[in-house]
Amino acid sequence: MPFPLYVAAAVFGLLFVGWGAIAGGEGEHHGGVEHDAGVWALFSLRSLAFGALTFGAVGALGSLGGWSPVLTASLAGVLGAGVWVGVGMLFRYLRRSESGTMLADASWIGSEAELVVPFDASGVGRIALLIGGQLTEIAARRAPAFATVPSQAFRRCQVEQLEGDVALVMPLARQLVS
């Protein structure tokens, strides 16, 4: 394959990969709706761009490095196709799992937490809770109905609501009766 074809494929891939990085696209959007295209996700422009970039870069390097045309075309084709399929599968996995998205704040409400830093004079402390399967610490305040309850009662607490990036917490009911 001629050198200009490799360069054109690399430039095409680089332009679209660069545009995706700058624009910050997170999926294939059509009319404001994100589609899970299944196996067709391999044919997304993003996956194709990564494959074309790999194909073109390997082909151009092989041509410049004096490799035989058959070896260059074979290696560029196999690596380009492998990256195309691999990137498609990776983004498909990320869309289907929660690893690529932040959980909505509403999903935190009702979660149990542990007070890891007691409330200070201004009323702010820190809680630890599981968010998306990961232990996370966030700032917390007592919920208004529990403003006079001492910090010890909040050792185990529950998120009542969120105000910005601060959780309003209440002690677990079983601790209040004991």
Short mmCIF file of N, CA and C in Angstrom, two decimals:
data_model
loop_
_atom_site.label_atom_id
_atom_site.label_comp_id
_atom_site.label_asym_id
_atom_site.label_seq_id
_atom_site.Cartn_x
_atom_site.Cartn_y
_atom_site.Cartn_z
N MET A 1 0.85 -1.18 0.00
CA MET A 1 0.00 0.00 0.00
C MET A 1 0.89 1.23 0.00
N PRO A 2 0.48 2.23 -0.69
CA PRO A 2 1.33 3.41 -0.79
C PRO A 2 1.35 4.22 0.50
N PHE A 3 2.46 4.88 0.69
CA PHE A 3 2.69 5.72 1.86
C PHE A 3 1.60 6.78 2.06
N PRO A 4 1.14 7.46 1.00
CA PRO A 4 0.10 8.48 1.20
C PRO A 4 -1.20 7.92 1.81
N LEU A 5 -1.55 6.69 1.53
CA LEU A 5 -2.75 6.08 2.11
C LEU A 5 -2.58 5.94 3.62
N TYR A 6 -1.41 5.51 4.05
CA TYR A 6 -1.16 5.39 5.49
C TYR A 6 -1.23 6.75 6.18
N VAL A 7 -0.63 7.74 5.55
CA VAL A 7 -0.63 9.09 6.14
C VAL A 7 -2.06 9.63 6.20
N ALA A 8 -2.85 9.41 5.16
CA ALA A 8 -4.24 9.88 5.15
C ALA A 8 -5.05 9.21 6.26
N ALA A 9 -4.85 7.90 6.44
CA ALA A 9 -5.57 7.19 7.50
C ALA A 9 -5.15 7.70 8.87
N ALA A 10 -3.87 7.95 9.06
CA ALA A 10 -3.38 8.45 10.35
C ALA A 10 -3.92 9.85 10.62
N VAL A 11 -3.95 10.70 9.61
CA VAL A 11 -4.46 12.06 9.79
C VAL A 11 -5.96 12.01 10.10
N PHE A 12 -6.72 11.19 9.36
CA PHE A 12 -8.15 11.04 9.64
C PHE A 12 -8.36 10.60 11.09
N GLY A 13 -7.66 9.57 11.50
CA GLY A 13 -7.79 9.07 12.87
C GLY A 13 -7.39 10.09 13.90
N LEU A 14 -6.28 10.78 13.66
CA LEU A 14 -5.80 11.78 14.61
C LEU A 14 -6.79 12.94 14.74
N LEU A 15 -7.36 13.37 13.62
CA LEU A 15 -8.34 14.47 13.68
C LEU A 15 -9.56 14.08 14.50
N PHE A 16 -10.09 12.89 14.28
CA PHE A 16 -11.30 12.50 15.00
C PHE A 16 -11.02 12.11 16.45
N VAL A 17 -9.89 11.50 16.72
CA VAL A 17 -9.53 11.20 18.10
C VAL A 17 -9.29 12.51 18.85
N GLY A 18 -8.59 13.44 18.22
CA GLY A 18 -8.36 14.74 18.84
C GLY A 18 -9.65 15.51 19.07
N TRP A 19 -10.55 15.48 18.08
CA TRP A 19 -11.83 16.16 18.24
C TRP A 19 -12.62 15.55 19.39
N GLY A 20 -12.61 14.23 19.50
CA GLY A 20 -13.32 13.57 20.60
C GLY A 20 -12.74 13.94 21.94
N ALA A 21 -11.43 14.09 22.02
CA ALA A 21 -10.80 14.47 23.29
C ALA A 21 -11.14 15.91 23.65
N ILE A 22 -11.17 16.79 22.66
CA ILE A 22 -11.48 18.19 22.92
C ILE A 22 -12.96 18.38 23.23
N ALA A 23 -13.81 17.73 22.44
CA ALA A 23 -15.26 17.89 22.61
C ALA A 23 -15.76 17.12 23.82
N GLY A 24 -15.02 16.10 24.25
CA GLY A 24 -15.41 15.35 25.43
C GLY A 24 -16.63 14.48 25.23
N GLY A 25 -16.83 13.97 24.03
CA GLY A 25 -17.99 13.11 23.75
C GLY A 25 -17.94 11.85 24.57
N GLU A 26 -19.11 11.43 25.09
CA GLU A 26 -19.15 10.24 25.94
C GLU A 26 -19.92 9.10 25.31
N GLY A 27 -20.39 9.26 24.12
CA GLY A 27 -21.16 8.18 23.52
C GLY A 27 -21.68 8.62 22.18
N GLU A 28 -22.31 7.70 21.51
CA GLU A 28 -22.92 8.00 20.23
C GLU A 28 -24.29 8.58 20.51
N HIS A 29 -24.48 9.84 20.18
CA HIS A 29 -25.75 10.52 20.44
C HIS A 29 -26.46 10.75 19.12
N HIS A 30 -27.74 10.51 19.11
CA HIS A 30 -28.55 10.76 17.93
C HIS A 30 -29.82 11.43 18.40
N GLY A 31 -29.97 12.71 18.10
CA GLY A 31 -31.17 13.43 18.49
C GLY A 31 -31.32 13.56 19.99
N GLY A 32 -30.21 13.63 20.72
CA GLY A 32 -30.28 13.80 22.16
C GLY A 32 -30.47 12.50 22.91
N VAL A 33 -30.54 11.38 22.21
CA VAL A 33 -30.74 10.09 22.86
C VAL A 33 -29.50 9.24 22.63
N GLU A 34 -28.99 8.64 23.69
CA GLU A 34 -27.83 7.77 23.55
C GLU A 34 -28.30 6.36 23.28
N HIS A 35 -27.71 5.73 22.28
CA HIS A 35 -28.11 4.39 21.89
C HIS A 35 -27.03 3.39 22.28
N ASP A 36 -27.45 2.22 22.75
CA ASP A 36 -26.51 1.13 22.95
C ASP A 36 -26.64 0.25 21.72
N ALA A 37 -25.71 0.39 20.80
CA ALA A 37 -25.83 -0.23 19.50
C ALA A 37 -25.35 -1.68 19.49
N GLY A 38 -24.98 -2.24 20.62
CA GLY A 38 -24.52 -3.62 20.66
C GLY A 38 -23.28 -3.79 19.81
N VAL A 39 -23.27 -4.82 18.98
CA VAL A 39 -22.11 -5.10 18.14
C VAL A 39 -21.88 -3.96 17.14
N TRP A 40 -22.90 -3.21 16.80
CA TRP A 40 -22.75 -2.09 15.87
C TRP A 40 -21.93 -0.96 16.48
N ALA A 41 -21.74 -1.00 17.81
CA ALA A 41 -20.90 0.02 18.45
C ALA A 41 -19.47 -0.04 17.93
N LEU A 42 -19.07 -1.20 17.39
CA LEU A 42 -17.73 -1.32 16.82
C LEU A 42 -17.58 -0.43 15.60
N PHE A 43 -18.69 -0.09 14.98
CA PHE A 43 -18.64 0.73 13.78
C PHE A 43 -18.83 2.21 14.08
N SER A 44 -18.73 2.58 15.34
CA SER A 44 -18.86 4.00 15.68
C SER A 44 -17.67 4.76 15.11
N LEU A 45 -17.88 6.04 14.91
CA LEU A 45 -16.82 6.88 14.36
C LEU A 45 -15.61 6.92 15.30
N ARG A 46 -15.86 6.90 16.60
CA ARG A 46 -14.77 6.92 17.57
C ARG A 46 -13.89 5.68 17.43
N SER A 47 -14.51 4.50 17.39
CA SER A 47 -13.75 3.26 17.26
C SER A 47 -12.99 3.21 15.95
N LEU A 48 -13.68 3.62 14.88
CA LEU A 48 -13.04 3.64 13.57
C LEU A 48 -11.85 4.60 13.55
N ALA A 49 -11.98 5.75 14.22
CA ALA A 49 -10.89 6.73 14.26
C ALA A 49 -9.66 6.16 14.96
N PHE A 50 -9.85 5.47 16.08
CA PHE A 50 -8.71 4.85 16.76
C PHE A 50 -8.06 3.78 15.89
N GLY A 51 -8.89 2.99 15.21
CA GLY A 51 -8.35 1.96 14.32
C GLY A 51 -7.60 2.56 13.15
N ALA A 52 -8.16 3.62 12.55
CA ALA A 52 -7.50 4.28 11.42
C ALA A 52 -6.19 4.92 11.84
N LEU A 53 -6.18 5.52 13.01
CA LEU A 53 -4.95 6.13 13.52
C LEU A 53 -3.87 5.06 13.69
N THR A 54 -4.23 3.94 14.26
CA THR A 54 -3.25 2.86 14.45
C THR A 54 -2.78 2.30 13.11
N PHE A 55 -3.74 2.03 12.22
CA PHE A 55 -3.40 1.51 10.89
C PHE A 55 -2.45 2.46 10.18
N GLY A 56 -2.80 3.75 10.16
CA GLY A 56 -1.98 4.72 9.44
C GLY A 56 -0.61 4.92 10.06
N ALA A 57 -0.55 4.98 11.39
CA ALA A 57 0.74 5.19 12.06
C ALA A 57 1.67 4.00 11.85
N VAL A 58 1.14 2.79 12.02
CA VAL A 58 1.99 1.60 11.83
C VAL A 58 2.43 1.49 10.37
N GLY A 59 1.49 1.75 9.45
CA GLY A 59 1.83 1.68 8.02
C GLY A 59 2.87 2.71 7.63
N ALA A 60 2.73 3.93 8.11
CA ALA A 60 3.69 4.98 7.78
C ALA A 60 5.06 4.68 8.38
N LEU A 61 5.07 4.23 9.63
CA LEU A 61 6.35 3.88 10.26
C LEU A 61 7.02 2.71 9.55
N GLY A 62 6.22 1.72 9.17
CA GLY A 62 6.78 0.59 8.44
C GLY A 62 7.33 0.99 7.09
N SER A 63 6.63 1.86 6.40
CA SER A 63 7.11 2.34 5.10
C SER A 63 8.39 3.14 5.25
N LEU A 64 8.42 4.02 6.24
CA LEU A 64 9.63 4.82 6.46
C LEU A 64 10.78 3.97 6.98
N GLY A 65 10.44 2.90 7.71
CA GLY A 65 11.47 2.03 8.28
C GLY A 65 12.02 1.01 7.31
N GLY A 66 11.52 0.98 6.09
CA GLY A 66 12.04 0.07 5.08
C GLY A 66 11.52 -1.35 5.20
N TRP A 67 10.42 -1.57 5.89
CA TRP A 67 9.84 -2.91 5.97
C TRP A 67 9.29 -3.29 4.61
N SER A 68 9.14 -4.55 4.39
CA SER A 68 8.56 -5.00 3.13
C SER A 68 7.10 -4.53 3.06
N PRO A 69 6.60 -4.25 1.87
CA PRO A 69 5.21 -3.78 1.74
C PRO A 69 4.18 -4.79 2.29
N VAL A 70 4.46 -6.08 2.12
CA VAL A 70 3.53 -7.10 2.62
C VAL A 70 3.51 -7.10 4.15
N LEU A 71 4.68 -7.06 4.78
CA LEU A 71 4.75 -7.02 6.23
C LEU A 71 4.10 -5.75 6.77
N THR A 72 4.38 -4.62 6.15
CA THR A 72 3.81 -3.35 6.58
C THR A 72 2.29 -3.37 6.51
N ALA A 73 1.74 -3.81 5.37
CA ALA A 73 0.29 -3.84 5.18
C ALA A 73 -0.36 -4.84 6.15
N SER A 74 0.28 -5.98 6.35
CA SER A 74 -0.28 -7.01 7.24
C SER A 74 -0.29 -6.53 8.68
N LEU A 75 0.83 -6.02 9.13
CA LEU A 75 0.93 -5.56 10.51
C LEU A 75 0.00 -4.37 10.76
N ALA A 76 -0.02 -3.42 9.84
CA ALA A 76 -0.90 -2.26 9.98
C ALA A 76 -2.37 -2.69 10.00
N GLY A 77 -2.74 -3.62 9.14
CA GLY A 77 -4.12 -4.10 9.09
C GLY A 77 -4.53 -4.83 10.35
N VAL A 78 -3.68 -5.73 10.83
CA VAL A 78 -4.01 -6.51 12.03
C VAL A 78 -4.08 -5.60 13.25
N LEU A 79 -3.09 -4.74 13.43
CA LEU A 79 -3.11 -3.84 14.59
C LEU A 79 -4.24 -2.82 14.52
N GLY A 80 -4.49 -2.27 13.32
CA GLY A 80 -5.59 -1.33 13.16
C GLY A 80 -6.94 -1.97 13.47
N ALA A 81 -7.17 -3.17 12.96
CA ALA A 81 -8.43 -3.88 13.23
C ALA A 81 -8.53 -4.26 14.71
N GLY A 82 -7.43 -4.67 15.31
CA GLY A 82 -7.44 -5.02 16.73
C GLY A 82 -7.78 -3.83 17.61
N VAL A 83 -7.21 -2.68 17.31
CA VAL A 83 -7.52 -1.48 18.08
C VAL A 83 -8.97 -1.06 17.84
N TRP A 84 -9.44 -1.15 16.60
CA TRP A 84 -10.82 -0.80 16.27
C TRP A 84 -11.80 -1.63 17.10
N VAL A 85 -11.61 -2.94 17.10
CA VAL A 85 -12.49 -3.83 17.86
C VAL A 85 -12.30 -3.61 19.37
N GLY A 86 -11.06 -3.50 19.82
CA GLY A 86 -10.80 -3.32 21.25
C GLY A 86 -11.41 -2.04 21.81
N VAL A 87 -11.26 -0.93 21.09
CA VAL A 87 -11.83 0.34 21.55
C VAL A 87 -13.35 0.26 21.54
N GLY A 88 -13.92 -0.35 20.50
CA GLY A 88 -15.37 -0.50 20.46
C GLY A 88 -15.89 -1.30 21.64
N MET A 89 -15.21 -2.39 21.97
CA MET A 89 -15.62 -3.22 23.11
C MET A 89 -15.43 -2.48 24.43
N LEU A 90 -14.34 -1.73 24.55
CA LEU A 90 -14.08 -0.98 25.78
C LEU A 90 -15.17 0.07 26.02
N PHE A 91 -15.50 0.86 25.02
CA PHE A 91 -16.53 1.88 25.21
C PHE A 91 -17.91 1.26 25.40
N ARG A 92 -18.16 0.14 24.78
CA ARG A 92 -19.42 -0.56 25.00
C ARG A 92 -19.51 -1.01 26.46
N TYR A 93 -18.43 -1.55 27.00
CA TYR A 93 -18.40 -1.96 28.40
C TYR A 93 -18.61 -0.76 29.33
N LEU A 94 -17.92 0.34 29.04
CA LEU A 94 -18.04 1.53 29.89
C LEU A 94 -19.46 2.08 29.89
N ARG A 95 -20.14 2.04 28.75
CA ARG A 95 -21.53 2.51 28.69
C ARG A 95 -22.47 1.61 29.48
N ARG A 96 -22.21 0.31 29.48
CA ARG A 96 -23.10 -0.62 30.16
C ARG A 96 -22.86 -0.70 31.65
N SER A 97 -21.65 -0.37 32.10
CA SER A 97 -21.35 -0.43 33.52
C SER A 97 -21.43 0.96 34.11
N GLU A 98 -21.31 1.06 35.41
CA GLU A 98 -21.34 2.35 36.06
C GLU A 98 -19.94 2.95 36.15
N SER A 99 -18.94 2.29 35.59
CA SER A 99 -17.58 2.77 35.73
C SER A 99 -17.32 4.05 34.95
N GLY A 100 -18.15 4.34 33.98
CA GLY A 100 -17.92 5.53 33.18
C GLY A 100 -18.80 6.70 33.56
N THR A 101 -19.62 6.59 34.59
CA THR A 101 -20.52 7.67 34.95
C THR A 101 -20.51 7.90 36.45
N MET A 102 -20.80 9.11 36.82
CA MET A 102 -20.99 9.42 38.23
C MET A 102 -22.43 9.07 38.59
N LEU A 103 -22.64 8.57 39.78
CA LEU A 103 -23.98 8.28 40.22
C LEU A 103 -24.73 9.59 40.46
N ALA A 104 -26.01 9.55 40.22
CA ALA A 104 -26.83 10.73 40.47
C ALA A 104 -26.88 11.00 41.97
N ASP A 105 -26.93 12.26 42.33
CA ASP A 105 -26.99 12.63 43.73
C ASP A 105 -28.16 11.97 44.44
N ALA A 106 -29.28 11.82 43.74
CA ALA A 106 -30.47 11.24 44.35
C ALA A 106 -30.23 9.81 44.81
N SER A 107 -29.29 9.11 44.20
CA SER A 107 -29.02 7.73 44.61
C SER A 107 -28.31 7.66 45.95
N TRP A 108 -27.76 8.77 46.45
CA TRP A 108 -27.09 8.78 47.74
C TRP A 108 -28.08 8.87 48.88
N ILE A 109 -29.25 9.46 48.61
CA ILE A 109 -30.23 9.69 49.67
C ILE A 109 -30.70 8.35 50.22
N GLY A 110 -30.66 8.24 51.54
CA GLY A 110 -31.02 7.00 52.22
C GLY A 110 -29.84 6.08 52.46
N SER A 111 -28.68 6.41 51.92
CA SER A 111 -27.50 5.56 52.10
C SER A 111 -26.99 5.67 53.53
N GLU A 112 -26.54 4.53 54.05
CA GLU A 112 -25.92 4.54 55.37
C GLU A 112 -24.48 4.99 55.24
N ALA A 113 -24.03 5.69 56.28
CA ALA A 113 -22.67 6.22 56.28
C ALA A 113 -22.11 6.15 57.69
N GLU A 114 -20.82 6.45 57.78
CA GLU A 114 -20.14 6.49 59.07
C GLU A 114 -19.49 7.85 59.21
N LEU A 115 -19.69 8.49 60.34
CA LEU A 115 -19.07 9.78 60.61
C LEU A 115 -17.60 9.52 60.92
N VAL A 116 -16.70 9.97 60.04
CA VAL A 116 -15.27 9.72 60.23
C VAL A 116 -14.53 10.93 60.80
N VAL A 117 -15.10 12.13 60.63
CA VAL A 117 -14.57 13.34 61.24
C VAL A 117 -15.75 14.01 61.94
N PRO A 118 -15.69 14.12 63.28
CA PRO A 118 -16.83 14.70 64.01
C PRO A 118 -17.14 16.13 63.56
N PHE A 119 -18.36 16.55 63.80
CA PHE A 119 -18.78 17.89 63.44
C PHE A 119 -17.97 18.91 64.24
N ASP A 120 -17.45 19.92 63.57
CA ASP A 120 -16.67 20.95 64.25
C ASP A 120 -17.60 22.07 64.74
N ALA A 121 -17.01 23.16 65.22
CA ALA A 121 -17.79 24.27 65.76
C ALA A 121 -18.74 24.88 64.73
N SER A 122 -18.34 24.82 63.46
CA SER A 122 -19.22 25.36 62.41
C SER A 122 -20.26 24.35 61.96
N GLY A 123 -20.22 23.13 62.51
CA GLY A 123 -21.21 22.11 62.19
C GLY A 123 -20.86 21.20 61.04
N VAL A 124 -19.64 21.28 60.51
CA VAL A 124 -19.23 20.47 59.37
C VAL A 124 -18.38 19.30 59.84
N GLY A 125 -18.67 18.11 59.33
CA GLY A 125 -17.87 16.92 59.57
C GLY A 125 -17.66 16.20 58.26
N ARG A 126 -17.20 14.96 58.33
CA ARG A 126 -17.01 14.15 57.11
C ARG A 126 -17.60 12.77 57.36
N ILE A 127 -18.26 12.26 56.32
CA ILE A 127 -18.80 10.91 56.38
C ILE A 127 -18.14 10.05 55.32
N ALA A 128 -18.14 8.76 55.56
CA ALA A 128 -17.66 7.79 54.58
C ALA A 128 -18.83 6.90 54.22
N LEU A 129 -19.02 6.69 52.91
CA LEU A 129 -20.10 5.83 52.45
C LEU A 129 -19.70 5.17 51.14
N LEU A 130 -20.40 4.11 50.80
CA LEU A 130 -20.14 3.42 49.55
C LEU A 130 -20.95 4.09 48.45
N ILE A 131 -20.26 4.56 47.42
CA ILE A 131 -20.90 5.16 46.26
C ILE A 131 -20.40 4.41 45.04
N GLY A 132 -21.30 3.73 44.36
CA GLY A 132 -20.90 2.96 43.18
C GLY A 132 -19.90 1.88 43.50
N GLY A 133 -19.98 1.32 44.71
CA GLY A 133 -19.08 0.25 45.10
C GLY A 133 -17.73 0.72 45.61
N GLN A 134 -17.52 2.03 45.71
CA GLN A 134 -16.25 2.56 46.20
C GLN A 134 -16.49 3.38 47.46
N LEU A 135 -15.61 3.23 48.43
CA LEU A 135 -15.68 3.99 49.67
C LEU A 135 -15.29 5.44 49.37
N THR A 136 -16.18 6.36 49.71
CA THR A 136 -15.98 7.77 49.40
C THR A 136 -16.24 8.60 50.65
N GLU A 137 -15.45 9.63 50.84
CA GLU A 137 -15.66 10.56 51.95
C GLU A 137 -16.17 11.87 51.39
N ILE A 138 -17.21 12.41 52.04
CA ILE A 138 -17.75 13.71 51.64
C ILE A 138 -18.05 14.53 52.90
N ALA A 139 -18.14 15.84 52.73
CA ALA A 139 -18.49 16.73 53.83
C ALA A 139 -19.93 16.50 54.24
N ALA A 140 -20.21 16.70 55.53
CA ALA A 140 -21.57 16.47 56.03
C ALA A 140 -21.91 17.47 57.11
N ARG A 141 -23.20 17.71 57.25
CA ARG A 141 -23.77 18.53 58.33
C ARG A 141 -24.95 17.76 58.91
N ARG A 142 -25.32 18.10 60.12
CA ARG A 142 -26.51 17.52 60.72
C ARG A 142 -27.74 18.03 59.96
N ALA A 143 -28.71 17.17 59.74
CA ALA A 143 -29.99 17.60 59.18
C ALA A 143 -30.65 18.55 60.17
N PRO A 144 -31.42 19.54 59.71
CA PRO A 144 -32.00 20.54 60.62
C PRO A 144 -32.76 19.95 61.81
N ALA A 145 -33.47 18.86 61.61
CA ALA A 145 -34.24 18.26 62.71
C ALA A 145 -33.34 17.67 63.80
N PHE A 146 -32.05 17.49 63.50
CA PHE A 146 -31.12 16.86 64.44
C PHE A 146 -29.97 17.80 64.81
N ALA A 147 -30.20 19.09 64.70
CA ALA A 147 -29.15 20.09 64.91
C ALA A 147 -28.55 20.05 66.31
N THR A 148 -29.31 19.61 67.32
CA THR A 148 -28.79 19.62 68.70
C THR A 148 -28.29 18.26 69.15
N VAL A 149 -28.41 17.24 68.32
CA VAL A 149 -27.97 15.89 68.68
C VAL A 149 -26.44 15.86 68.65
N PRO A 150 -25.80 15.29 69.68
CA PRO A 150 -24.32 15.28 69.71
C PRO A 150 -23.72 14.39 68.61
N SER A 151 -22.47 14.68 68.26
CA SER A 151 -21.77 13.96 67.19
C SER A 151 -21.74 12.45 67.41
N GLN A 152 -21.63 12.01 68.69
CA GLN A 152 -21.54 10.57 68.96
C GLN A 152 -22.74 9.81 68.40
N ALA A 153 -23.91 10.43 68.37
CA ALA A 153 -25.10 9.76 67.86
C ALA A 153 -25.04 9.54 66.35
N PHE A 154 -24.14 10.24 65.69
CA PHE A 154 -24.02 10.14 64.23
C PHE A 154 -22.93 9.16 63.79
N ARG A 155 -22.38 8.40 64.75
CA ARG A 155 -21.33 7.44 64.38
C ARG A 155 -21.77 6.62 63.18
N ARG A 156 -22.98 6.13 63.22
CA ARG A 156 -23.62 5.51 62.04
C ARG A 156 -24.79 6.42 61.69
N CYS A 157 -24.84 6.87 60.46
CA CYS A 157 -25.87 7.83 60.08
C CYS A 157 -26.42 7.49 58.69
N GLN A 158 -27.37 8.29 58.29
CA GLN A 158 -28.02 8.08 57.01
C GLN A 158 -28.11 9.43 56.29
N VAL A 159 -27.87 9.43 55.00
CA VAL A 159 -27.94 10.66 54.21
C VAL A 159 -29.42 10.98 53.99
N GLU A 160 -29.82 12.17 54.46
CA GLU A 160 -31.21 12.60 54.31
C GLU A 160 -31.41 13.37 53.01
N GLN A 161 -30.45 14.23 52.69
CA GLN A 161 -30.50 14.98 51.44
C GLN A 161 -29.12 15.57 51.16
N LEU A 162 -28.96 16.15 49.99
CA LEU A 162 -27.71 16.79 49.62
C LEU A 162 -27.97 18.25 49.33
N GLU A 163 -27.09 19.09 49.80
CA GLU A 163 -27.10 20.52 49.49
C GLU A 163 -25.76 20.83 48.84
N GLY A 164 -25.76 20.89 47.53
CA GLY A 164 -24.50 21.07 46.82
C GLY A 164 -23.64 19.84 47.00
N ASP A 165 -22.44 20.02 47.55
CA ASP A 165 -21.55 18.89 47.78
C ASP A 165 -21.47 18.50 49.25
N VAL A 166 -22.48 18.91 50.04
CA VAL A 166 -22.52 18.59 51.48
C VAL A 166 -23.75 17.72 51.74
N ALA A 167 -23.54 16.61 52.43
CA ALA A 167 -24.64 15.72 52.79
C ALA A 167 -25.25 16.17 54.10
N LEU A 168 -26.57 16.20 54.16
CA LEU A 168 -27.28 16.43 55.41
C LEU A 168 -27.63 15.06 55.96
N VAL A 169 -27.18 14.77 57.18
CA VAL A 169 -27.32 13.43 57.72
C VAL A 169 -28.15 13.42 58.99
N MET A 170 -28.70 12.24 59.25
CA MET A 170 -29.44 12.02 60.49
C MET A 170 -28.91 10.73 61.10
N PRO A 171 -28.94 10.62 62.43
CA PRO A 171 -28.46 9.38 63.04
C PRO A 171 -29.42 8.24 62.67
N LEU A 172 -28.86 7.03 62.64
CA LEU A 172 -29.73 5.88 62.37
C LEU A 172 -30.72 5.72 63.51
N ALA A 173 -31.93 5.38 63.19
CA ALA A 173 -33.01 5.30 64.21
C ALA A 173 -32.67 4.33 65.33
N ARG A 174 -32.02 3.23 65.02
CA ARG A 174 -31.73 2.24 66.06
C ARG A 174 -30.75 2.79 67.11
N GLN A 175 -29.95 3.79 66.75
CA GLN A 175 -29.04 4.40 67.72
C GLN A 175 -29.77 5.38 68.64
N LEU A 176 -30.81 6.01 68.16
CA LEU A 176 -31.53 6.98 68.96
C LEU A 176 -32.31 6.32 70.08
N VAL A 177 -32.76 5.06 69.88
CA VAL A 177 -33.54 4.37 70.92
C VAL A 177 -32.64 3.66 71.91
N SER A 178 -31.38 3.45 71.61
CA SER A 178 -30.51 2.72 72.53
C SER A 178 -29.82 3.62 73.51
#
